[in-house]
CSV table of C-alpha atoms in Angstrom, one decimal:
chain,number,residue,atom,x,y,z
A,1,MET,CA,222.7,150.0,78.6
A,2,SER,CA,226.2,150.7,77.2
A,3,LEU,CA,229.4,149.7,79.0
A,4,ASP,CA,230.2,153.4,79.6
A,5,SER,CA,226.9,153.9,81.5
A,6,VAL,CA,227.6,150.8,83.6
A,7,LYS,CA,231.0,152.2,84.5
A,8,ASP,CA,229.4,155.6,85.3
A,9,LEU,CA,226.8,153.9,87.5
A,10,ALA,CA,229.5,151.9,89.3
A,11,LYS,CA,231.7,154.9,89.8
A,12,GLU,CA,228.8,157.0,91.2
A,13,MET,CA,227.8,154.3,93.6
A,14,LYS,CA,231.4,153.9,94.8
A,15,ARG,CA,231.6,157.6,95.4
A,16,ILE,CA,228.3,157.5,97.4
A,17,GLU,CA,229.6,154.5,99.4
A,18,GLU,CA,232.7,156.5,100.4
A,19,ARG,CA,230.5,159.3,101.7
A,20,SER,CA,228.2,156.9,103.6
A,21,ARG,CA,228.7,156.1,107.3
A,22,GLY,CA,226.9,152.8,106.9
A,23,ARG,CA,228.3,149.5,105.8
A,24,ALA,CA,228.4,149.5,102.0
A,25,VAL,CA,228.4,146.8,99.3
A,26,PRO,CA,231.8,145.5,98.1
A,27,SER,CA,233.8,147.8,95.9
A,28,PHE,CA,233.4,147.5,92.1
A,29,ARG,CA,236.1,146.0,90.0
A,30,LEU,CA,235.4,146.9,86.4
A,31,ILE,CA,237.1,144.0,84.6
A,32,GLY,CA,235.6,142.6,81.5
A,33,ASP,CA,232.4,140.5,82.0
A,34,ARG,CA,232.2,141.6,85.7
A,35,ASP,CA,230.5,144.8,84.5
A,36,ARG,CA,227.3,143.0,83.7
A,37,ASN,CA,227.3,141.0,86.9
A,38,GLU,CA,227.8,144.3,88.9
A,39,LEU,CA,224.9,145.8,87.0
A,40,ASN,CA,222.7,142.8,87.8
A,41,TYR,CA,223.7,143.2,91.4
A,42,LEU,CA,222.5,146.8,91.4
A,43,ILE,CA,219.3,145.8,89.8
A,44,GLU,CA,218.7,143.2,92.5
A,45,LYS,CA,219.6,145.8,95.1
A,46,LEU,CA,216.9,148.1,93.9
A,47,ARG,CA,214.4,145.3,93.5
A,48,ARG,CA,215.1,144.2,97.1
A,49,PHE,CA,214.7,147.8,98.3
A,50,VAL,CA,211.4,148.1,96.5
A,51,TYR,CA,210.1,144.8,97.9
A,52,ILE,CA,211.0,145.8,101.5
A,53,ALA,CA,209.5,149.3,101.1
A,54,ASP,CA,206.3,147.7,99.9
A,55,LYS,CA,206.1,145.1,102.7
A,56,THR,CA,207.3,147.3,105.6
A,57,PRO,CA,206.7,150.9,104.6
A,58,HIS,CA,206.9,152.2,108.2
A,59,GLU,CA,210.2,150.6,109.1
A,60,PRO,CA,213.7,152.2,108.6
A,61,ILE,CA,214.7,151.2,105.1
A,62,ASN,CA,218.5,151.1,105.8
A,63,VAL,CA,217.9,148.2,108.2
A,64,TYR,CA,216.7,146.0,105.4
A,65,CYS,CA,219.1,147.3,102.7
A,66,HIS,CA,222.4,146.5,104.4
A,67,HIS,CA,222.9,150.2,105.2
A,68,PHE,CA,223.4,150.9,101.5
A,69,PRO,CA,222.2,154.5,100.7
A,70,LEU,CA,220.3,153.7,97.6
A,71,LEU,CA,218.2,156.8,97.6
A,72,LEU,CA,221.3,159.0,97.5
A,73,LEU,CA,221.8,157.8,93.9
A,74,PRO,CA,221.1,160.5,91.3
A,75,ASN,CA,217.6,160.2,89.7
A,76,LYS,CA,219.1,159.5,86.3
A,77,LEU,CA,221.0,156.5,87.5
A,78,ILE,CA,218.0,155.1,89.4
A,79,SER,CA,215.9,155.5,86.2
A,80,ARG,CA,218.5,153.5,84.3
A,81,ILE,CA,218.2,150.6,86.8
A,82,PHE,CA,214.4,150.9,86.6
A,83,SER,CA,214.5,150.1,82.9
A,84,PHE,CA,215.6,146.5,83.8
A,85,LEU,CA,212.9,145.9,86.4
A,86,SER,CA,209.6,144.1,85.9
A,87,ILE,CA,206.3,146.0,86.0
A,88,ARG,CA,205.6,144.5,89.5
A,89,ASP,CA,208.9,145.9,90.8
A,90,ARG,CA,208.3,149.3,89.2
A,91,LEU,CA,204.8,149.6,90.6
A,92,ASN,CA,205.9,148.5,94.1
A,93,ALA,CA,208.2,151.5,94.1
A,94,ARG,CA,205.2,153.8,94.4
A,95,VAL,CA,205.3,153.4,98.2
A,96,ASN,CA,208.4,155.6,98.2
A,97,LYS,CA,207.9,159.3,97.2
A,98,LYS,CA,211.2,159.7,95.5
A,99,LEU,CA,211.1,156.4,93.6
A,100,ASN,CA,207.4,157.0,92.7
A,101,ALA,CA,208.3,160.3,91.0
A,102,ILE,CA,211.3,158.7,89.2
A,103,GLU,CA,209.2,155.8,88.0
A,104,LEU,CA,206.5,158.1,86.6
A,105,GLN,CA,209.2,159.8,84.4
A,106,SER,CA,211.1,156.7,83.4
A,107,LYS,CA,210.3,155.3,80.0
A,108,HIS,CA,210.7,151.5,79.7
A,109,PHE,CA,210.2,148.6,77.3
A,110,VAL,CA,208.2,145.4,78.1
A,111,LYS,CA,208.7,142.6,75.6
A,112,PHE,CA,205.4,140.9,76.4
A,113,LEU,CA,202.4,141.8,78.6
A,114,HIS,CA,199.3,139.7,79.2
A,115,MET,CA,196.2,141.3,80.6
A,116,ALA,CA,193.1,139.3,81.5
A,117,GLU,CA,189.8,140.0,83.2
A,118,LEU,CA,188.8,136.9,85.2
A,119,PRO,CA,185.7,135.7,87.2
A,120,ALA,CA,185.7,136.3,91.0
A,121,ALA,CA,186.2,132.5,91.5
A,122,TYR,CA,189.8,133.1,90.8
A,123,ARG,CA,190.1,135.0,94.0
A,124,ILE,CA,189.8,131.7,95.9
A,125,LYS,CA,192.3,129.9,93.6
A,126,ARG,CA,194.7,132.8,93.5
A,127,LEU,CA,197.8,130.7,93.7
A,128,SER,CA,196.7,128.7,90.6
A,129,LEU,CA,196.8,131.7,88.3
A,130,PRO,CA,199.2,131.4,85.4
A,131,LYS,CA,202.5,132.9,86.6
A,132,LYS,CA,203.9,134.6,83.6
A,133,ASP,CA,206.2,137.5,83.7
A,134,ASN,CA,204.4,140.8,83.4
A,135,SER,CA,200.9,139.4,83.5
A,136,ILE,CA,197.9,141.3,84.9
A,137,TYR,CA,194.7,139.7,86.1
A,138,VAL,CA,191.6,141.8,86.9
A,139,LEU,CA,189.0,140.2,89.1
A,140,TYR,CA,185.8,141.8,87.8
A,141,ARG,CA,183.6,141.2,90.8
A,142,HIS,CA,186.2,142.6,93.2
A,143,HIS,CA,187.3,145.4,91.0
A,144,GLN,CA,188.9,147.6,93.6
A,145,ARG,CA,192.0,145.4,93.5
A,146,ILE,CA,194.1,144.0,90.6
A,147,LEU,CA,196.3,141.0,90.7
A,148,LEU,CA,199.7,141.2,89.1
A,149,GLU,CA,201.6,138.1,88.1
A,150,GLY,CA,199.4,136.0,90.4
A,151,ASN,CA,201.2,137.3,93.5
A,152,ASP,CA,200.6,140.9,94.4
A,153,SER,CA,197.5,143.1,94.2
A,154,PHE,CA,197.3,146.8,93.3
A,155,SER,CA,194.7,149.5,93.2
A,156,SER,CA,192.5,149.8,90.1
A,157,ASP,CA,194.5,152.7,88.7
A,158,LEU,CA,197.2,150.2,87.7
A,159,ILE,CA,196.1,150.0,84.1
A,160,SER,CA,196.3,153.8,83.5
A,161,ARG,CA,199.6,153.9,85.4
A,162,ILE,CA,201.2,151.4,83.1
A,163,SER,CA,200.0,153.2,80.0
A,164,GLN,CA,201.8,156.4,80.9
A,165,ASN,CA,205.4,155.4,80.2
A,166,VAL,CA,205.6,151.9,78.8
A,167,THR,CA,206.4,150.6,75.3
A,168,ILE,CA,205.1,147.1,74.8
A,169,GLY,CA,206.4,144.6,72.2
A,170,LYS,CA,203.4,142.3,72.3
A,171,LEU,CA,200.2,142.9,74.3
A,172,ARG,CA,197.6,140.2,74.7
A,173,ILE,CA,194.3,141.2,76.2
A,174,LEU,CA,191.4,139.0,77.2
A,175,ILE,CA,188.2,141.1,77.7
A,176,ASP,CA,185.1,139.8,79.5
A,177,ILE,CA,182.1,141.9,78.6
A,178,ARG,CA,180.5,140.8,81.8
A,179,GLY,CA,183.3,142.5,83.7
A,180,VAL,CA,183.8,146.0,84.9
A,181,HIS,CA,187.2,147.0,83.6
A,182,TYR,CA,187.0,146.2,79.9
A,183,ARG,CA,185.8,149.7,78.8
A,184,GLU,CA,188.7,151.2,80.8
A,185,ILE,CA,191.1,148.9,79.1
A,186,LEU,CA,189.8,149.6,75.7
A,187,SER,CA,189.9,153.4,76.3
A,188,LEU,CA,193.6,153.2,77.0
A,189,LEU,CA,194.6,151.1,74.0
A,190,ASN,CA,195.3,154.2,71.8
A,191,LYS,CA,197.4,155.7,74.6
A,192,ILE,CA,199.7,152.7,75.0
A,193,ASN,CA,202.7,152.4,72.6
A,194,VAL,CA,202.4,148.7,71.4
A,195,ASP,CA,203.9,147.0,68.4
A,196,SER,CA,201.8,143.8,68.3
A,197,LEU,CA,198.2,143.6,69.8
A,198,VAL,CA,196.0,140.6,70.3
A,199,LEU,CA,192.4,141.1,71.4
A,200,ASN,CA,190.2,138.3,72.7
A,201,VAL,CA,186.6,138.9,73.7
A,202,VAL,CA,184.4,136.6,75.8
A,203,PRO,CA,181.6,135.4,75.8
A,204,TYR,CA,182.5,134.6,72.2
A,205,GLU,CA,178.9,134.3,70.8
A,206,THR,CA,177.5,137.6,71.8
A,207,SER,CA,175.1,139.9,69.9
A,208,SER,CA,177.3,142.9,70.5
A,209,SER,CA,181.1,143.4,70.8
A,210,PRO,CA,182.9,146.2,72.5
A,211,ILE,CA,185.6,146.0,69.8
A,212,THR,CA,184.2,148.6,67.4
A,213,GLU,CA,185.3,149.1,63.9
A,214,SER,CA,186.4,152.7,64.6
A,215,LEU,CA,188.6,151.4,67.4
A,216,LEU,CA,190.3,148.9,65.1
A,217,LEU,CA,190.9,151.6,62.5
A,218,ASP,CA,192.5,153.8,65.1
A,219,LEU,CA,194.7,150.9,66.2
A,220,ALA,CA,195.7,150.2,62.6
A,221,LYS,CA,197.5,153.6,62.7
A,222,SER,CA,199.6,152.7,65.7
A,223,CYS,CA,200.2,148.9,65.7
A,224,ARG,CA,202.2,146.9,63.3
A,225,GLU,CA,200.3,143.7,64.1
A,226,LEU,CA,196.7,143.4,65.1
A,227,SER,CA,194.8,140.2,65.9
A,228,VAL,CA,191.1,140.1,66.9
A,229,GLU,CA,189.0,137.2,68.0
A,230,CYS,CA,185.5,138.2,68.9
A,231,LEU,CA,183.1,136.2,66.7
A,232,LYS,CA,181.0,139.3,66.1
A,233,PRO,CA,177.9,138.2,64.2
A,234,ARG,CA,178.3,140.8,61.4
A,235,VAL,CA,181.4,142.4,59.9
A,236,ASP,CA,180.9,145.3,57.5
A,237,PRO,CA,182.8,144.7,54.2
A,238,GLN,CA,183.4,148.4,54.0
A,239,PHE,CA,185.3,148.2,57.3
A,240,LEU,CA,187.5,145.5,55.8
A,241,LEU,CA,188.0,147.7,52.7
A,242,SER,CA,189.1,150.6,55.0
A,243,LEU,CA,191.7,148.4,56.7
A,244,TYR,CA,192.8,147.2,53.3
A,245,LYS,CA,193.4,150.8,52.1
A,246,VAL,CA,195.3,151.7,55.3
A,247,MET,CA,197.7,148.8,54.6
A,248,MET,CA,198.0,149.3,50.9
A,249,ASN,CA,198.5,153.1,51.1
A,250,GLY,CA,200.8,153.0,54.1
A,251,THR,CA,198.7,155.6,56.0
A,252,GLY,CA,199.2,153.6,59.2
A,253,LYS,CA,201.7,151.3,60.8
A,254,LEU,CA,199.6,148.2,60.3
A,255,ARG,CA,201.4,145.4,58.4
A,256,HIS,CA,199.5,142.3,59.6
A,257,TYR,CA,195.8,142.0,60.5
A,258,SER,CA,194.0,138.8,61.5
A,259,MET,CA,190.4,138.2,62.5
A,260,ARG,CA,188.3,135.3,63.6
A,261,ALA,CA,184.6,135.8,63.4
A,262,VAL,CA,181.3,134.4,62.4
A,263,GLY,CA,180.1,135.2,58.9
A,264,ILE,CA,183.0,137.3,57.6
A,265,PRO,CA,181.6,138.8,54.3
A,266,TRP,CA,184.7,137.7,52.3
A,267,LEU,CA,182.9,137.5,49.0
A,268,PRO,CA,181.5,141.1,49.2
A,269,PHE,CA,184.9,142.3,50.4
A,270,MET,CA,186.7,140.6,47.6
A,271,ALA,CA,184.3,142.2,45.1
A,272,LEU,CA,185.2,145.6,46.6
A,273,VAL,CA,188.9,145.1,45.9
A,274,GLY,CA,188.1,143.9,42.3
A,275,ILE,CA,188.1,140.1,42.7
A,276,SER,CA,185.2,137.7,42.1
A,277,SER,CA,184.7,134.0,41.7
A,278,LYS,CA,182.2,131.9,39.8
A,279,ASP,CA,182.1,128.2,39.2
A,280,GLY,CA,185.6,127.8,40.4
A,281,VAL,CA,187.0,130.5,38.1
A,282,TYR,CA,188.5,133.7,39.6
A,283,TYR,CA,188.1,137.1,37.9
A,284,SER,CA,190.0,140.3,38.5
A,285,SER,CA,189.9,143.9,37.3
A,286,THR,CA,193.7,144.2,37.7
A,287,LYS,CA,196.5,142.2,36.1
A,288,ASP,CA,198.7,141.8,39.3
A,289,ILE,CA,196.2,139.5,41.1
A,290,GLN,CA,197.4,136.0,41.9
A,291,VAL,CA,195.1,133.4,43.5
A,292,PHE,CA,196.2,130.3,45.4
A,293,GLU,CA,194.3,127.6,47.3
A,294,ARG,CA,194.9,124.6,49.6
A,295,ASP,CA,192.6,121.9,51.0
A,296,GLU,CA,193.4,121.3,54.6
A,297,GLY,CA,191.0,118.4,54.9
A,298,ASN,CA,187.6,118.0,56.8
A,299,GLY,CA,186.2,120.7,54.6
A,300,VAL,CA,188.6,123.3,55.7
A,301,ARG,CA,190.0,125.4,52.8
A,302,ILE,CA,192.4,128.2,52.6
A,303,MET,CA,192.3,130.8,49.7
A,304,LYS,CA,195.0,133.4,49.2
A,305,CYS,CA,194.9,136.4,46.9
A,306,PHE,CA,198.1,138.4,46.2
A,307,ASP,CA,198.4,141.9,44.8
A,308,LYS,CA,202.1,142.3,44.4
A,309,ASN,CA,203.4,142.1,48.0
A,310,PHE,CA,200.0,142.3,49.6
A,311,GLU,CA,198.2,139.1,50.8
A,312,LEU,CA,194.6,138.4,51.5
A,313,SER,CA,194.0,135.0,53.2
A,314,ILE,CA,190.6,133.4,53.9
A,315,THR,CA,190.2,130.2,55.9
A,316,ARG,CA,186.7,128.7,55.7
A,317,TYR,CA,185.3,126.2,58.2
A,318,PRO,CA,182.2,124.2,57.3
A,319,LYS,CA,179.5,123.0,59.7
A,320,GLY,CA,178.7,119.3,59.9
A,321,GLY,CA,180.0,118.7,56.4
A,322,LYS,CA,177.7,121.3,54.9
A,323,PRO,CA,179.0,123.9,52.6
A,324,GLU,CA,177.8,126.9,54.5
A,325,VAL,CA,180.5,128.7,56.5
A,326,VAL,CA,180.0,129.3,60.2
A,327,ARG,CA,183.4,130.7,61.0
A,328,SER,CA,186.2,132.3,59.0
A,329,ASP,CA,189.7,133.4,59.6
A,330,LEU,CA,190.8,136.4,57.6
A,331,GLU,CA,194.3,137.8,57.3
A,332,LEU,CA,195.7,140.8,55.6
A,333,ARG,CA,199.4,141.0,55.4
A,334,SER,CA,201.9,143.4,53.7
A,335,HIS,CA,205.0,141.4,53.0
A,336,GLU,CA,208.2,143.4,53.5
A,337,SER,CA,210.6,141.0,51.8
A,338,GLN,CA,210.6,138.6,48.7
A,339,GLU,CA,211.5,135.7,51.0
A,340,SER,CA,208.4,136.3,53.1
A,341,LEU,CA,206.2,136.6,50.0
A,342,ASP,CA,207.6,133.3,48.5
A,343,SER,CA,207.1,131.5,51.8
A,344,ALA,CA,203.4,132.5,51.9
A,345,LYS,CA,202.8,130.9,48.5
A,346,LYS,CA,204.7,127.7,49.3
A,347,ASN,CA,202.6,124.4,49.2
A,348,PHE,CA,199.6,126.2,47.6
A,349,VAL,CA,198.1,125.5,44.2
A,350,ARG,CA,197.9,128.5,41.9
A,351,PHE,CA,194.6,129.1,40.1
A,352,SER,CA,194.3,131.0,36.8
A,353,VAL,CA,192.8,134.5,37.0
A,354,VAL,CA,190.7,135.9,34.1
A,355,MET,CA,190.9,139.6,33.5
A,356,GLU,CA,187.6,141.3,33.3
């Protein structure tokens, strides 16, 4: 919020105070750094109003708000204050018709949102839930209520309500396929404006995963960063090729994709992009390919292939010292600066590549 808008907000509130018969908050003195303190005071005033309205919706609001006529503020100014409130405060505002209407139309940004579906046992240990800002916990055996930040509960339309007007910097979702809300959450992913998305699916070792390849390809068009951990038994190399093309051609927003799964077909995928390996020698159908490797110890090995500013990274984990791979980490990254590209190659050994 600019300084001018803070001044406008203060002037408007002072004008309303003068019209009010009740006892008002102290007058605003717009002197230097006090502007930010005054804005914070207004935010706290609205937060306090929302809290009281939620806890005592049938009581006269002015009694609990020091007679300050908050609802007489213009909708535009209330919307500005809303942009500084947490999701919990915004959703609490639904108990007031005017604030509910304003909140629905107010766009806002959330730096980080954590959403997890938890067993019903957490209902008993409610106070032991992780208390992170803007965290949502769904109890999948008591699915009519949703816990927010480990403190307040809301109706199950919370998820769709959030998706209507929020932009999220980083969204981390833990989906339990034994639950009842995971399909609803997945159906809303394409509707939420999110920059970085992390998807975790439990139980990990499952024969089927709700994270479909078509869903991931859709998300590649709208997210800059996408991370998936589902340990799906089979991954189609053609799907990986489709993601590769989206990033190489710039047809989507995706710049970084990472995946942890069982049996990633990295050799067939590399063959599709023109890279092969035999007896420790790498072959390529294009001249721009560079290959680097690093031994991490305990049989863990990282291999990186670079095509100009594009990076393909494979981390292989052995089982009991045997050469077969039981889990792999795959990363696709489009580097946007030379510094980032050089850093990705640091401390790796370069291998020669034979042109085919």
